[in-house]
Amino acid sequence: MASPRELPIGVFDSGVGGLTVVRALMERLPLEHIVYFGDTARVPYGIKSIPTIEHFTGQITDFLMERGVKMLIVACNTMAAVAVHEVARRAGNIPVLDVIDAGARAAVEASRGGNIGVIGTPTTVNSNAYARRMHALDPRIRVFSQACPLFVPLVEEGWLEHEVTRLTAREYLKPVLAEGVDTLVLGCTHYPLLKPLLQDVVGPGIRLVDSAITTAEFAAAKLASLDLANHGEVPARYAFNVTDIPLRFQTIGERFLGRSLSQVTKVEW
Ligand code: DGL
């Protein structure tokens, strides 16, 4: 039987967006095997009701648990915001990390004046999950949130530097910027791809927190503390499971991953 250290890390998202987290993990933890699940047939989750998201999240957790993983990472901010309890309940002793926890910690550390902006899907913003986690770390933090539902389709369209995206960002960010935030959390899997454009819109004085990178740091620390890091000499194996393979899946996926995307399997369930 394989040692638990050799088991893969399970990473999941509502679609391809979670590949931003996989990319950060591949860079930070190059020896770790990864099994990814993207619910591309049912994306987007960010505009769905909480019971529906809980139900889908439970199904995905069971799928990954059956494959045998040593850690689960909820890469989707929306699932992390409203359904992380479903993951923890089914994961038993397996450690569960999520992008909101990582992003909230990084933002509180990064903020100099304690005024933090959060942007995400409508479900993430309405859940107040980022604010709750930040207040648990430091009750003096002031959080200003803004839902940016048009960013997901704009990123999937590849309009990362497009004038339409710039105008949309200016419009969405106006109220948050008016509050004088010094840090802005990119609270959605898709937003790290807009980082250069968003930094340009908010100006150099505001720090952008990319929870994908922080999540990879947290995963590395957790694996080391539990003695679960893989020291093996075999190259890392990656498997990508999706519920649908849409027309432009390969192009979009490779943009998120920053490298070629192979070993993609359509899940039948
Ligand atoms: N993955 C989602 C998130 O991070 C964005 C896409 C969706 O709405 O499902 O919130």
PDB file of C-alpha atoms and ligand atoms in Angstrom:
ATOM      1  CA  MET A   1       0.000   0.000   0.000  1.00  0.00           C
ATOM      2  CA  ALA A   2       1.218   3.506  -0.852  1.00  0.00           C
ATOM      3  CA  SER A   3       2.346   5.642   2.070  1.00  0.00           C
ATOM      4  CA  PRO A   4      -0.087   8.505   2.834  1.00  0.00           C
ATOM      5  CA  ARG A   5       2.683  10.905   1.744  1.00  0.00           C
ATOM      6  CA  GLU A   6       2.423   9.566  -1.793  1.00  0.00           C
ATOM      7  CA  LEU A   7      -1.310  10.169  -2.048  1.00  0.00           C
ATOM      8  CA  PRO A   8      -2.493  13.095  -4.173  1.00  0.00           C
ATOM      9  CA  ILE A   9      -3.915  16.395  -2.966  1.00  0.00           C
ATOM     10  CA  GLY A  10      -7.557  16.796  -4.038  1.00  0.00           C
ATOM     11  CA  VAL A  11      -8.367  20.259  -5.380  1.00  0.00           C
ATOM     12  CA  PHE A  12     -11.806  21.300  -6.544  1.00  0.00           C
ATOM     13  CA  ASP A  13     -13.766  24.145  -8.023  1.00  0.00           C
ATOM     14  CA  SER A  14     -17.029  24.885  -9.799  1.00  0.00           C
ATOM     15  CA  GLY A  15     -15.171  24.886 -13.130  1.00  0.00           C
ATOM     16  CA  VAL A  16     -11.761  25.665 -14.582  1.00  0.00           C
ATOM     17  CA  GLY A  17     -11.089  28.658 -12.306  1.00  0.00           C
ATOM     18  CA  GLY A  18      -9.556  26.491  -9.582  1.00  0.00           C
ATOM     19  CA  LEU A  19      -6.672  25.783 -11.936  1.00  0.00           C
ATOM     20  CA  THR A  20      -5.201  29.090 -10.658  1.00  0.00           C
ATOM     21  CA  VAL A  21      -4.781  27.268  -7.332  1.00  0.00           C
ATOM     22  CA  VAL A  22      -3.393  24.153  -9.052  1.00  0.00           C
ATOM     23  CA  ARG A  23      -0.866  26.357 -10.835  1.00  0.00           C
ATOM     24  CA  ALA A  24       0.278  27.875  -7.537  1.00  0.00           C
ATOM     25  CA  LEU A  25       0.494  24.381  -5.984  1.00  0.00           C
ATOM     26  CA  MET A  26       2.545  23.022  -8.915  1.00  0.00           C
ATOM     27  CA  GLU A  27       5.015  25.862  -8.449  1.00  0.00           C
ATOM     28  CA  ARG A  28       5.206  25.704  -4.642  1.00  0.00           C
ATOM     29  CA  LEU A  29       4.965  21.908  -4.237  1.00  0.00           C
ATOM     30  CA  PRO A  30       6.405  20.363  -7.422  1.00  0.00           C
ATOM     31  CA  LEU A  31       6.619  16.839  -5.936  1.00  0.00           C
ATOM     32  CA  GLU A  32       2.955  16.600  -4.980  1.00  0.00           C
ATOM     33  CA  HIS A  33       0.491  14.584  -7.050  1.00  0.00           C
ATOM     34  CA  ILE A  34      -2.764  16.456  -7.670  1.00  0.00           C
ATOM     35  CA  VAL A  35      -6.242  15.271  -8.574  1.00  0.00           C
ATOM     36  CA  TYR A  36      -8.498  18.091  -9.710  1.00  0.00           C
ATOM     37  CA  PHE A  37     -12.263  18.229 -10.019  1.00  0.00           C
ATOM     38  CA  GLY A  38     -14.017  21.008 -11.961  1.00  0.00           C
ATOM     39  CA  ASP A  39     -17.800  20.968 -12.198  1.00  0.00           C
ATOM     40  CA  THR A  40     -17.789  22.492 -15.685  1.00  0.00           C
ATOM     41  CA  ALA A  41     -21.284  21.160 -16.484  1.00  0.00           C
ATOM     42  CA  ARG A  42     -22.884  23.118 -13.639  1.00  0.00           C
ATOM     43  CA  VAL A  43     -20.692  26.237 -13.419  1.00  0.00           C
ATOM     44  CA  PRO A  44     -21.323  29.039 -12.388  1.00  0.00           C
ATOM     45  CA  TYR A  45     -21.996  28.438  -8.705  1.00  0.00           C
ATOM     46  CA  GLY A  46     -21.659  32.109  -7.760  1.00  0.00           C
ATOM     47  CA  ILE A  47     -25.282  32.897  -8.600  1.00  0.00           C
ATOM     48  CA  LYS A  48     -26.836  29.676  -7.233  1.00  0.00           C
ATOM     49  CA  SER A  49     -28.666  29.155  -3.929  1.00  0.00           C
ATOM     50  CA  ILE A  50     -26.864  27.881  -0.824  1.00  0.00           C
ATOM     51  CA  PRO A  51     -28.704  24.485  -0.618  1.00  0.00           C
ATOM     52  CA  THR A  52     -27.772  23.770  -4.250  1.00  0.00           C
ATOM     53  CA  ILE A  53     -24.122  24.677  -3.662  1.00  0.00           C
ATOM     54  CA  GLU A  54     -24.042  22.528  -0.500  1.00  0.00           C
ATOM     55  CA  HIS A  55     -25.455  19.572  -2.409  1.00  0.00           C
ATOM     56  CA  PHE A  56     -22.951  19.882  -5.281  1.00  0.00           C
ATOM     57  CA  THR A  57     -20.060  20.400  -2.856  1.00  0.00           C
ATOM     58  CA  GLY A  58     -20.961  17.208  -0.993  1.00  0.00           C
ATOM     59  CA  GLN A  59     -20.995  15.209  -4.222  1.00  0.00           C
ATOM     60  CA  ILE A  60     -17.580  16.487  -5.273  1.00  0.00           C
ATOM     61  CA  THR A  61     -16.077  15.825  -1.828  1.00  0.00           C
ATOM     62  CA  ASP A  62     -17.312  12.221  -1.939  1.00  0.00           C
ATOM     63  CA  PHE A  63     -15.859  11.786  -5.436  1.00  0.00           C
ATOM     64  CA  LEU A  64     -12.400  12.916  -4.313  1.00  0.00           C
ATOM     65  CA  MET A  65     -12.508  11.009  -1.024  1.00  0.00           C
ATOM     66  CA  GLU A  66     -13.246   7.808  -2.959  1.00  0.00           C
ATOM     67  CA  ARG A  67     -10.086   8.372  -4.993  1.00  0.00           C
ATOM     68  CA  GLY A  68      -7.954   8.518  -1.846  1.00  0.00           C
ATOM     69  CA  VAL A  69      -6.463  11.928  -1.137  1.00  0.00           C
ATOM     70  CA  LYS A  70      -4.287  13.119   1.744  1.00  0.00           C
ATOM     71  CA  MET A  71      -5.630  16.689   1.759  1.00  0.00           C
ATOM     72  CA  LEU A  72      -8.589  18.538   0.258  1.00  0.00           C
ATOM     73  CA  ILE A  73      -8.368  22.088  -1.026  1.00  0.00           C
ATOM     74  CA  VAL A  74     -11.560  24.018  -1.734  1.00  0.00           C
ATOM     75  CA  ALA A  75     -10.293  26.248  -4.536  1.00  0.00           C
ATOM     76  CA  CYS A  76     -13.695  27.810  -5.220  1.00  0.00           C
ATOM     77  CA  ASN A  77     -14.431  30.903  -3.145  1.00  0.00           C
ATOM     78  CA  THR A  78     -18.176  30.407  -3.503  1.00  0.00           C
ATOM     79  CA  MET A  79     -18.070  26.830  -2.148  1.00  0.00           C
ATOM     80  CA  ALA A  80     -15.657  27.915   0.589  1.00  0.00           C
ATOM     81  CA  ALA A  81     -18.026  30.757   1.518  1.00  0.00           C
ATOM     82  CA  VAL A  82     -21.191  28.722   1.983  1.00  0.00           C
ATOM     83  CA  ALA A  83     -20.438  24.990   1.963  1.00  0.00           C
ATOM     84  CA  VAL A  84     -17.058  24.293   3.570  1.00  0.00           C
ATOM     85  CA  HIS A  85     -18.880  22.549   6.463  1.00  0.00           C
ATOM     86  CA  GLU A  86     -20.089  19.915   3.949  1.00  0.00           C
ATOM     87  CA  VAL A  87     -16.484  19.214   3.019  1.00  0.00           C
ATOM     88  CA  ALA A  88     -15.244  19.030   6.614  1.00  0.00           C
ATOM     89  CA  ARG A  89     -18.114  16.713   7.586  1.00  0.00           C
ATOM     90  CA  ARG A  90     -17.296  14.203   4.850  1.00  0.00           C
ATOM     91  CA  ALA A  91     -13.500  14.508   4.995  1.00  0.00           C
ATOM     92  CA  GLY A  92     -13.103  12.891   8.442  1.00  0.00           C
ATOM     93  CA  ASN A  93      -9.437  13.124   9.450  1.00  0.00           C
ATOM     94  CA  ILE A  94      -8.270  14.468   6.104  1.00  0.00           C
ATOM     95  CA  PRO A  95      -7.129  18.108   6.429  1.00  0.00           C
ATOM     96  CA  VAL A  96      -9.274  20.623   4.546  1.00  0.00           C
ATOM     97  CA  LEU A  97      -7.921  23.983   3.364  1.00  0.00           C
ATOM     98  CA  ASP A  98      -9.879  26.664   1.583  1.00  0.00           C
ATOM     99  CA  VAL A  99      -9.156  29.827  -0.340  1.00  0.00           C
ATOM    100  CA  ILE A 100     -11.216  32.084   1.938  1.00  0.00           C
ATOM    101  CA  ASP A 101      -9.319  31.151   5.059  1.00  0.00           C
ATOM    102  CA  ALA A 102      -6.006  31.650   3.253  1.00  0.00           C
ATOM    103  CA  GLY A 103      -7.104  34.913   1.612  1.00  0.00           C
ATOM    104  CA  ALA A 104      -8.519  36.360   4.848  1.00  0.00           C
ATOM    105  CA  ARG A 105      -5.285  35.650   6.750  1.00  0.00           C
ATOM    106  CA  ALA A 106      -3.102  37.086   3.999  1.00  0.00           C
ATOM    107  CA  ALA A 107      -5.236  40.239   3.772  1.00  0.00           C
ATOM    108  CA  VAL A 108      -5.163  40.916   7.518  1.00  0.00           C
ATOM    109  CA  GLU A 109      -1.371  40.515   7.444  1.00  0.00           C
ATOM    110  CA  ALA A 110      -0.963  42.710   4.371  1.00  0.00           C
ATOM    111  CA  SER A 111      -3.213  45.595   5.452  1.00  0.00           C
ATOM    112  CA  ARG A 112      -1.445  48.562   7.018  1.00  0.00           C
ATOM    113  CA  GLY A 113      -4.490  50.662   7.959  1.00  0.00           C
ATOM    114  CA  GLY A 114      -7.096  47.911   8.485  1.00  0.00           C
ATOM    115  CA  ASN A 115      -9.392  48.930   5.581  1.00  0.00           C
ATOM    116  CA  ILE A 116      -9.816  45.907   3.337  1.00  0.00           C
ATOM    117  CA  GLY A 117     -11.834  45.532   0.146  1.00  0.00           C
ATOM    118  CA  VAL A 118     -13.168  42.151  -0.994  1.00  0.00           C
ATOM    119  CA  ILE A 119     -14.435  41.383  -4.483  1.00  0.00           C
ATOM    120  CA  GLY A 120     -16.139  38.115  -5.415  1.00  0.00           C
ATOM    121  CA  THR A 121     -19.260  36.481  -6.823  1.00  0.00           C
ATOM    122  CA  PRO A 122     -22.688  37.599  -5.489  1.00  0.00           C
ATOM    123  CA  THR A 123     -22.974  34.439  -3.313  1.00  0.00           C
ATOM    124  CA  THR A 124     -19.523  34.941  -1.786  1.00  0.00           C
ATOM    125  CA  VAL A 125     -20.161  38.618  -1.071  1.00  0.00           C
ATOM    126  CA  ASN A 126     -23.675  38.044   0.335  1.00  0.00           C
ATOM    127  CA  SER A 127     -22.360  35.298   2.639  1.00  0.00           C
ATOM    128  CA  ASN A 128     -20.043  37.774   4.401  1.00  0.00           C
ATOM    129  CA  ALA A 129     -17.604  34.864   4.837  1.00  0.00           C
ATOM    130  CA  TYR A 130     -14.455  36.932   4.231  1.00  0.00           C
ATOM    131  CA  ALA A 131     -15.519  39.593   6.743  1.00  0.00           C
ATOM    132  CA  ARG A 132     -16.342  36.952   9.389  1.00  0.00           C
ATOM    133  CA  ARG A 133     -12.970  35.254   9.023  1.00  0.00           C
ATOM    134  CA  MET A 134     -11.081  38.541   9.058  1.00  0.00           C
ATOM    135  CA  HIS A 135     -12.962  39.765  12.137  1.00  0.00           C
ATOM    136  CA  ALA A 136     -12.136  36.518  13.920  1.00  0.00           C
ATOM    137  CA  LEU A 137      -8.465  37.359  13.321  1.00  0.00           C
ATOM    138  CA  ASP A 138      -8.741  41.059  14.132  1.00  0.00           C
ATOM    139  CA  PRO A 139     -12.069  42.644  15.160  1.00  0.00           C
ATOM    140  CA  ARG A 140     -10.821  46.146  14.279  1.00  0.00           C
ATOM    141  CA  ILE A 141     -10.600  45.387  10.545  1.00  0.00           C
ATOM    142  CA  ARG A 142     -13.129  47.219   8.347  1.00  0.00           C
ATOM    143  CA  VAL A 143     -14.275  45.225   5.335  1.00  0.00           C
ATOM    144  CA  PHE A 144     -15.928  46.676   2.214  1.00  0.00           C
ATOM    145  CA  SER A 145     -17.252  44.118  -0.263  1.00  0.00           C
ATOM    146  CA  GLN A 146     -18.362  44.328  -3.845  1.00  0.00           C
ATOM    147  CA  ALA A 147     -19.872  41.605  -6.050  1.00  0.00           C
ATOM    148  CA  CYS A 148     -18.395  41.626  -9.567  1.00  0.00           C
ATOM    149  CA  PRO A 149     -20.506  39.083 -11.488  1.00  0.00           C
ATOM    150  CA  LEU A 150     -19.339  40.233 -14.933  1.00  0.00           C
ATOM    151  CA  PHE A 151     -15.688  39.407 -14.240  1.00  0.00           C
ATOM    152  CA  VAL A 152     -16.160  35.614 -14.569  1.00  0.00           C
ATOM    153  CA  PRO A 153     -17.525  35.727 -18.151  1.00  0.00           C
ATOM    154  CA  LEU A 154     -15.017  38.431 -19.129  1.00  0.00           C
ATOM    155  CA  VAL A 155     -12.103  36.260 -17.956  1.00  0.00           C
ATOM    156  CA  GLU A 156     -13.529  33.182 -19.681  1.00  0.00           C
ATOM    157  CA  GLU A 157     -13.799  35.263 -22.848  1.00  0.00           C
ATOM    158  CA  GLY A 158     -10.085  36.019 -22.477  1.00  0.00           C
ATOM    159  CA  TRP A 159     -10.643  39.768 -22.168  1.00  0.00           C
ATOM    160  CA  LEU A 160      -7.899  40.160 -19.602  1.00  0.00           C
ATOM    161  CA  GLU A 161      -6.668  43.527 -20.884  1.00  0.00           C
ATOM    162  CA  HIS A 162      -9.755  44.595 -22.803  1.00  0.00           C
ATOM    163  CA  GLU A 163     -11.177  48.115 -22.527  1.00  0.00           C
ATOM    164  CA  VAL A 164     -14.610  46.680 -21.642  1.00  0.00           C
ATOM    165  CA  THR A 165     -13.055  44.865 -18.681  1.00  0.00           C
ATOM    166  CA  ARG A 166     -11.227  48.032 -17.610  1.00  0.00           C
ATOM    167  CA  LEU A 167     -14.457  50.077 -17.679  1.00  0.00           C
ATOM    168  CA  THR A 168     -16.314  47.328 -15.803  1.00  0.00           C
ATOM    169  CA  ALA A 169     -13.576  47.199 -13.166  1.00  0.00           C
ATOM    170  CA  ARG A 170     -13.623  50.998 -12.715  1.00  0.00           C
ATOM    171  CA  GLU A 171     -17.389  50.893 -12.215  1.00  0.00           C
ATOM    172  CA  TYR A 172     -17.364  47.959  -9.764  1.00  0.00           C
ATOM    173  CA  LEU A 173     -14.427  49.267  -7.747  1.00  0.00           C
ATOM    174  CA  LYS A 174     -15.653  52.858  -7.360  1.00  0.00           C
ATOM    175  CA  PRO A 175     -17.524  52.300  -4.040  1.00  0.00           C
ATOM    176  CA  VAL A 176     -14.731  50.182  -2.536  1.00  0.00           C
ATOM    177  CA  LEU A 177     -12.065  52.718  -3.513  1.00  0.00           C
ATOM    178  CA  ALA A 178     -14.188  55.531  -2.064  1.00  0.00           C
ATOM    179  CA  GLU A 179     -13.796  53.829   1.342  1.00  0.00           C
ATOM    180  CA  GLY A 180     -10.028  54.253   1.192  1.00  0.00           C
ATOM    181  CA  VAL A 181      -9.087  50.563   1.255  1.00  0.00           C
ATOM    182  CA  ASP A 182      -5.359  49.753   1.367  1.00  0.00           C
ATOM    183  CA  THR A 183      -5.746  46.064   0.445  1.00  0.00           C
ATOM    184  CA  LEU A 184      -8.027  44.325  -2.034  1.00  0.00           C
ATOM    185  CA  VAL A 185      -8.781  40.598  -1.841  1.00  0.00           C
ATOM    186  CA  LEU A 186      -9.320  38.889  -5.191  1.00  0.00           C
ATOM    187  CA  GLY A 187     -12.059  36.656  -3.761  1.00  0.00           C
ATOM    188  CA  CYS A 188     -12.815  34.531  -6.822  1.00  0.00           C
ATOM    189  CA  THR A 189     -10.824  31.903  -8.714  1.00  0.00           C
ATOM    190  CA  HIS A 190     -10.978  33.937 -11.921  1.00  0.00           C
ATOM    191  CA  TYR A 191      -9.705  37.255 -10.629  1.00  0.00           C
ATOM    192  CA  PRO A 192      -5.967  36.450 -10.364  1.00  0.00           C
ATOM    193  CA  LEU A 193      -5.953  36.521 -14.166  1.00  0.00           C
ATOM    194  CA  LEU A 194      -7.083  40.153 -14.014  1.00  0.00           C
ATOM    195  CA  LYS A 195      -4.325  41.135 -11.605  1.00  0.00           C
ATOM    196  CA  PRO A 196      -2.342  43.466 -13.940  1.00  0.00           C
ATOM    197  CA  LEU A 197      -5.516  45.259 -15.072  1.00  0.00           C
ATOM    198  CA  LEU A 198      -6.902  45.558 -11.532  1.00  0.00           C
ATOM    199  CA  GLN A 199      -3.589  46.847 -10.162  1.00  0.00           C
ATOM    200  CA  ASP A 200      -3.659  49.464 -12.875  1.00  0.00           C
ATOM    201  CA  VAL A 201      -7.237  50.485 -12.008  1.00  0.00           C
ATOM    202  CA  VAL A 202      -6.700  50.666  -8.220  1.00  0.00           C
ATOM    203  CA  GLY A 203      -3.214  52.197  -8.430  1.00  0.00           C
ATOM    204  CA  PRO A 204       0.099  51.069  -6.934  1.00  0.00           C
ATOM    205  CA  GLY A 205      -0.800  52.018  -3.335  1.00  0.00           C
ATOM    206  CA  ILE A 206      -3.325  49.188  -2.907  1.00  0.00           C
ATOM    207  CA  ARG A 207      -2.102  45.653  -2.270  1.00  0.00           C
ATOM    208  CA  LEU A 208      -3.864  42.884  -4.160  1.00  0.00           C
ATOM    209  CA  VAL A 209      -4.232  39.590  -2.292  1.00  0.00           C
ATOM    210  CA  ASP A 210      -4.255  36.534  -4.544  1.00  0.00           C
ATOM    211  CA  SER A 211      -5.583  33.676  -2.454  1.00  0.00           C
ATOM    212  CA  ALA A 212      -4.231  31.039  -4.874  1.00  0.00           C
ATOM    213  CA  ILE A 213      -0.634  31.798  -3.898  1.00  0.00           C
ATOM    214  CA  THR A 214      -1.447  32.009  -0.180  1.00  0.00           C
ATOM    215  CA  THR A 215      -3.363  28.730  -0.326  1.00  0.00           C
ATOM    216  CA  ALA A 216      -0.307  26.989  -1.802  1.00  0.00           C
ATOM    217  CA  GLU A 217       1.841  28.407   1.026  1.00  0.00           C
ATOM    218  CA  PHE A 218      -0.670  27.142   3.602  1.00  0.00           C
ATOM    219  CA  ALA A 219      -0.790  23.724   1.961  1.00  0.00           C
ATOM    220  CA  ALA A 220       3.000  23.466   2.116  1.00  0.00           C
ATOM    221  CA  ALA A 221       3.031  24.408   5.816  1.00  0.00           C
ATOM    222  CA  LYS A 222       0.201  22.004   6.662  1.00  0.00           C
ATOM    223  CA  LEU A 223       1.788  19.057   4.844  1.00  0.00           C
ATOM    224  CA  ALA A 224       5.101  19.702   6.595  1.00  0.00           C
ATOM    225  CA  SER A 225       3.482  19.972  10.031  1.00  0.00           C
ATOM    226  CA  LEU A 226       1.579  16.700   9.527  1.00  0.00           C
ATOM    227  CA  ASP A 227       4.609  14.963   8.005  1.00  0.00           C
ATOM    228  CA  LEU A 228       2.573  14.391   4.850  1.00  0.00           C
ATOM    229  CA  ALA A 229       4.862  16.058   2.278  1.00  0.00           C
ATOM    230  CA  ASN A 230       5.870  13.790  -0.594  1.00  0.00           C
ATOM    231  CA  HIS A 231       9.623  13.242  -0.826  1.00  0.00           C
ATOM    232  CA  GLY A 232       9.330  10.736  -3.668  1.00  0.00           C
ATOM    233  CA  GLU A 233      11.558  10.691  -6.711  1.00  0.00           C
ATOM    234  CA  VAL A 234       8.845   9.963  -9.265  1.00  0.00           C
ATOM    235  CA  PRO A 235       7.590  12.984 -11.219  1.00  0.00           C
ATOM    236  CA  ALA A 236       4.321  14.445  -9.905  1.00  0.00           C
ATOM    237  CA  ARG A 237       1.164  13.065 -11.539  1.00  0.00           C
ATOM    238  CA  TYR A 238      -1.754  15.332 -12.406  1.00  0.00           C
ATOM    239  CA  ALA A 239      -5.290  14.214 -13.183  1.00  0.00           C
ATOM    240  CA  PHE A 240      -8.058  16.610 -14.181  1.00  0.00           C
ATOM    241  CA  ASN A 241     -11.682  15.506 -13.823  1.00  0.00           C
ATOM    242  CA  VAL A 242     -14.480  17.622 -15.271  1.00  0.00           C
ATOM    243  CA  THR A 243     -18.219  17.089 -15.645  1.00  0.00           C
ATOM    244  CA  ASP A 244     -18.277  18.495 -19.173  1.00  0.00           C
ATOM    245  CA  ILE A 245     -15.690  19.348 -21.791  1.00  0.00           C
ATOM    246  CA  PRO A 246     -16.958  22.566 -23.332  1.00  0.00           C
ATOM    247  CA  LEU A 247     -15.772  23.772 -26.718  1.00  0.00           C
ATOM    248  CA  ARG A 248     -13.067  26.127 -25.500  1.00  0.00           C
ATOM    249  CA  PHE A 249     -12.129  24.121 -22.407  1.00  0.00           C
ATOM    250  CA  GLN A 250      -8.552  23.470 -23.493  1.00  0.00           C
ATOM    251  CA  THR A 251      -7.778  27.121 -24.312  1.00  0.00           C
ATOM    252  CA  ILE A 252      -9.393  28.481 -21.170  1.00  0.00           C
ATOM    253  CA  GLY A 253      -7.908  25.770 -18.966  1.00  0.00           C
ATOM    254  CA  GLU A 254      -4.391  26.370 -20.285  1.00  0.00           C
ATOM    255  CA  ARG A 255      -4.748  30.084 -19.656  1.00  0.00           C
ATOM    256  CA  PHE A 256      -5.622  29.376 -16.015  1.00  0.00           C
ATOM    257  CA  LEU A 257      -2.960  26.735 -15.592  1.00  0.00           C
ATOM    258  CA  GLY A 258      -0.203  28.613 -17.408  1.00  0.00           C
ATOM    259  CA  ARG A 259       0.913  25.382 -19.133  1.00  0.00           C
ATOM    260  CA  SER A 260      -0.516  22.704 -21.369  1.00  0.00           C
ATOM    261  CA  LEU A 261      -3.454  20.785 -19.997  1.00  0.00           C
ATOM    262  CA  SER A 262      -3.507  17.023 -20.480  1.00  0.00           C
ATOM    263  CA  GLN A 263      -4.980  14.017 -18.647  1.00  0.00           C
ATOM    264  CA  VAL A 264      -8.484  15.506 -18.747  1.00  0.00           C
ATOM    265  CA  THR A 265     -11.283  13.013 -18.022  1.00  0.00           C
ATOM    266  CA  LYS A 266     -14.999  13.612 -18.296  1.00  0.00           C
ATOM    267  CA  VAL A 267     -16.624  12.194 -15.180  1.00  0.00           C
ATOM    268  CA  GLU A 268     -19.688  10.005 -15.647  1.00  0.00           C
ATOM    269  CA  TRP A 269     -21.834  10.068 -12.513  1.00  0.00           C
TER     270      TRP A 269
HETATM  271  N1  DGL B   1     -15.161  29.434  -8.806  1.00  0.00           N
HETATM  272  C1  DGL B   1     -16.057  30.508  -8.476  1.00  0.00           C
HETATM  273  C2  DGL B   1     -15.488  31.302  -7.289  1.00  0.00           C
HETATM  274  O1  DGL B   1     -14.308  31.275  -7.003  1.00  0.00           O
HETATM  275  C3  DGL B   1     -16.291  31.424  -9.652  1.00  0.00           C
HETATM  276  C4  DGL B   1     -17.112  30.788 -10.765  1.00  0.00           C
HETATM  277  C5  DGL B   1     -18.523  30.418 -10.318  1.00  0.00           C
HETATM  278  O2  DGL B   1     -19.356  31.330 -10.120  1.00  0.00           O
HETATM  279  O3  DGL B   1     -18.773  29.243 -10.187  1.00  0.00           O
HETATM  280  O4  DGL B   1     -16.243  31.955  -6.616  1.00  0.00           O
END
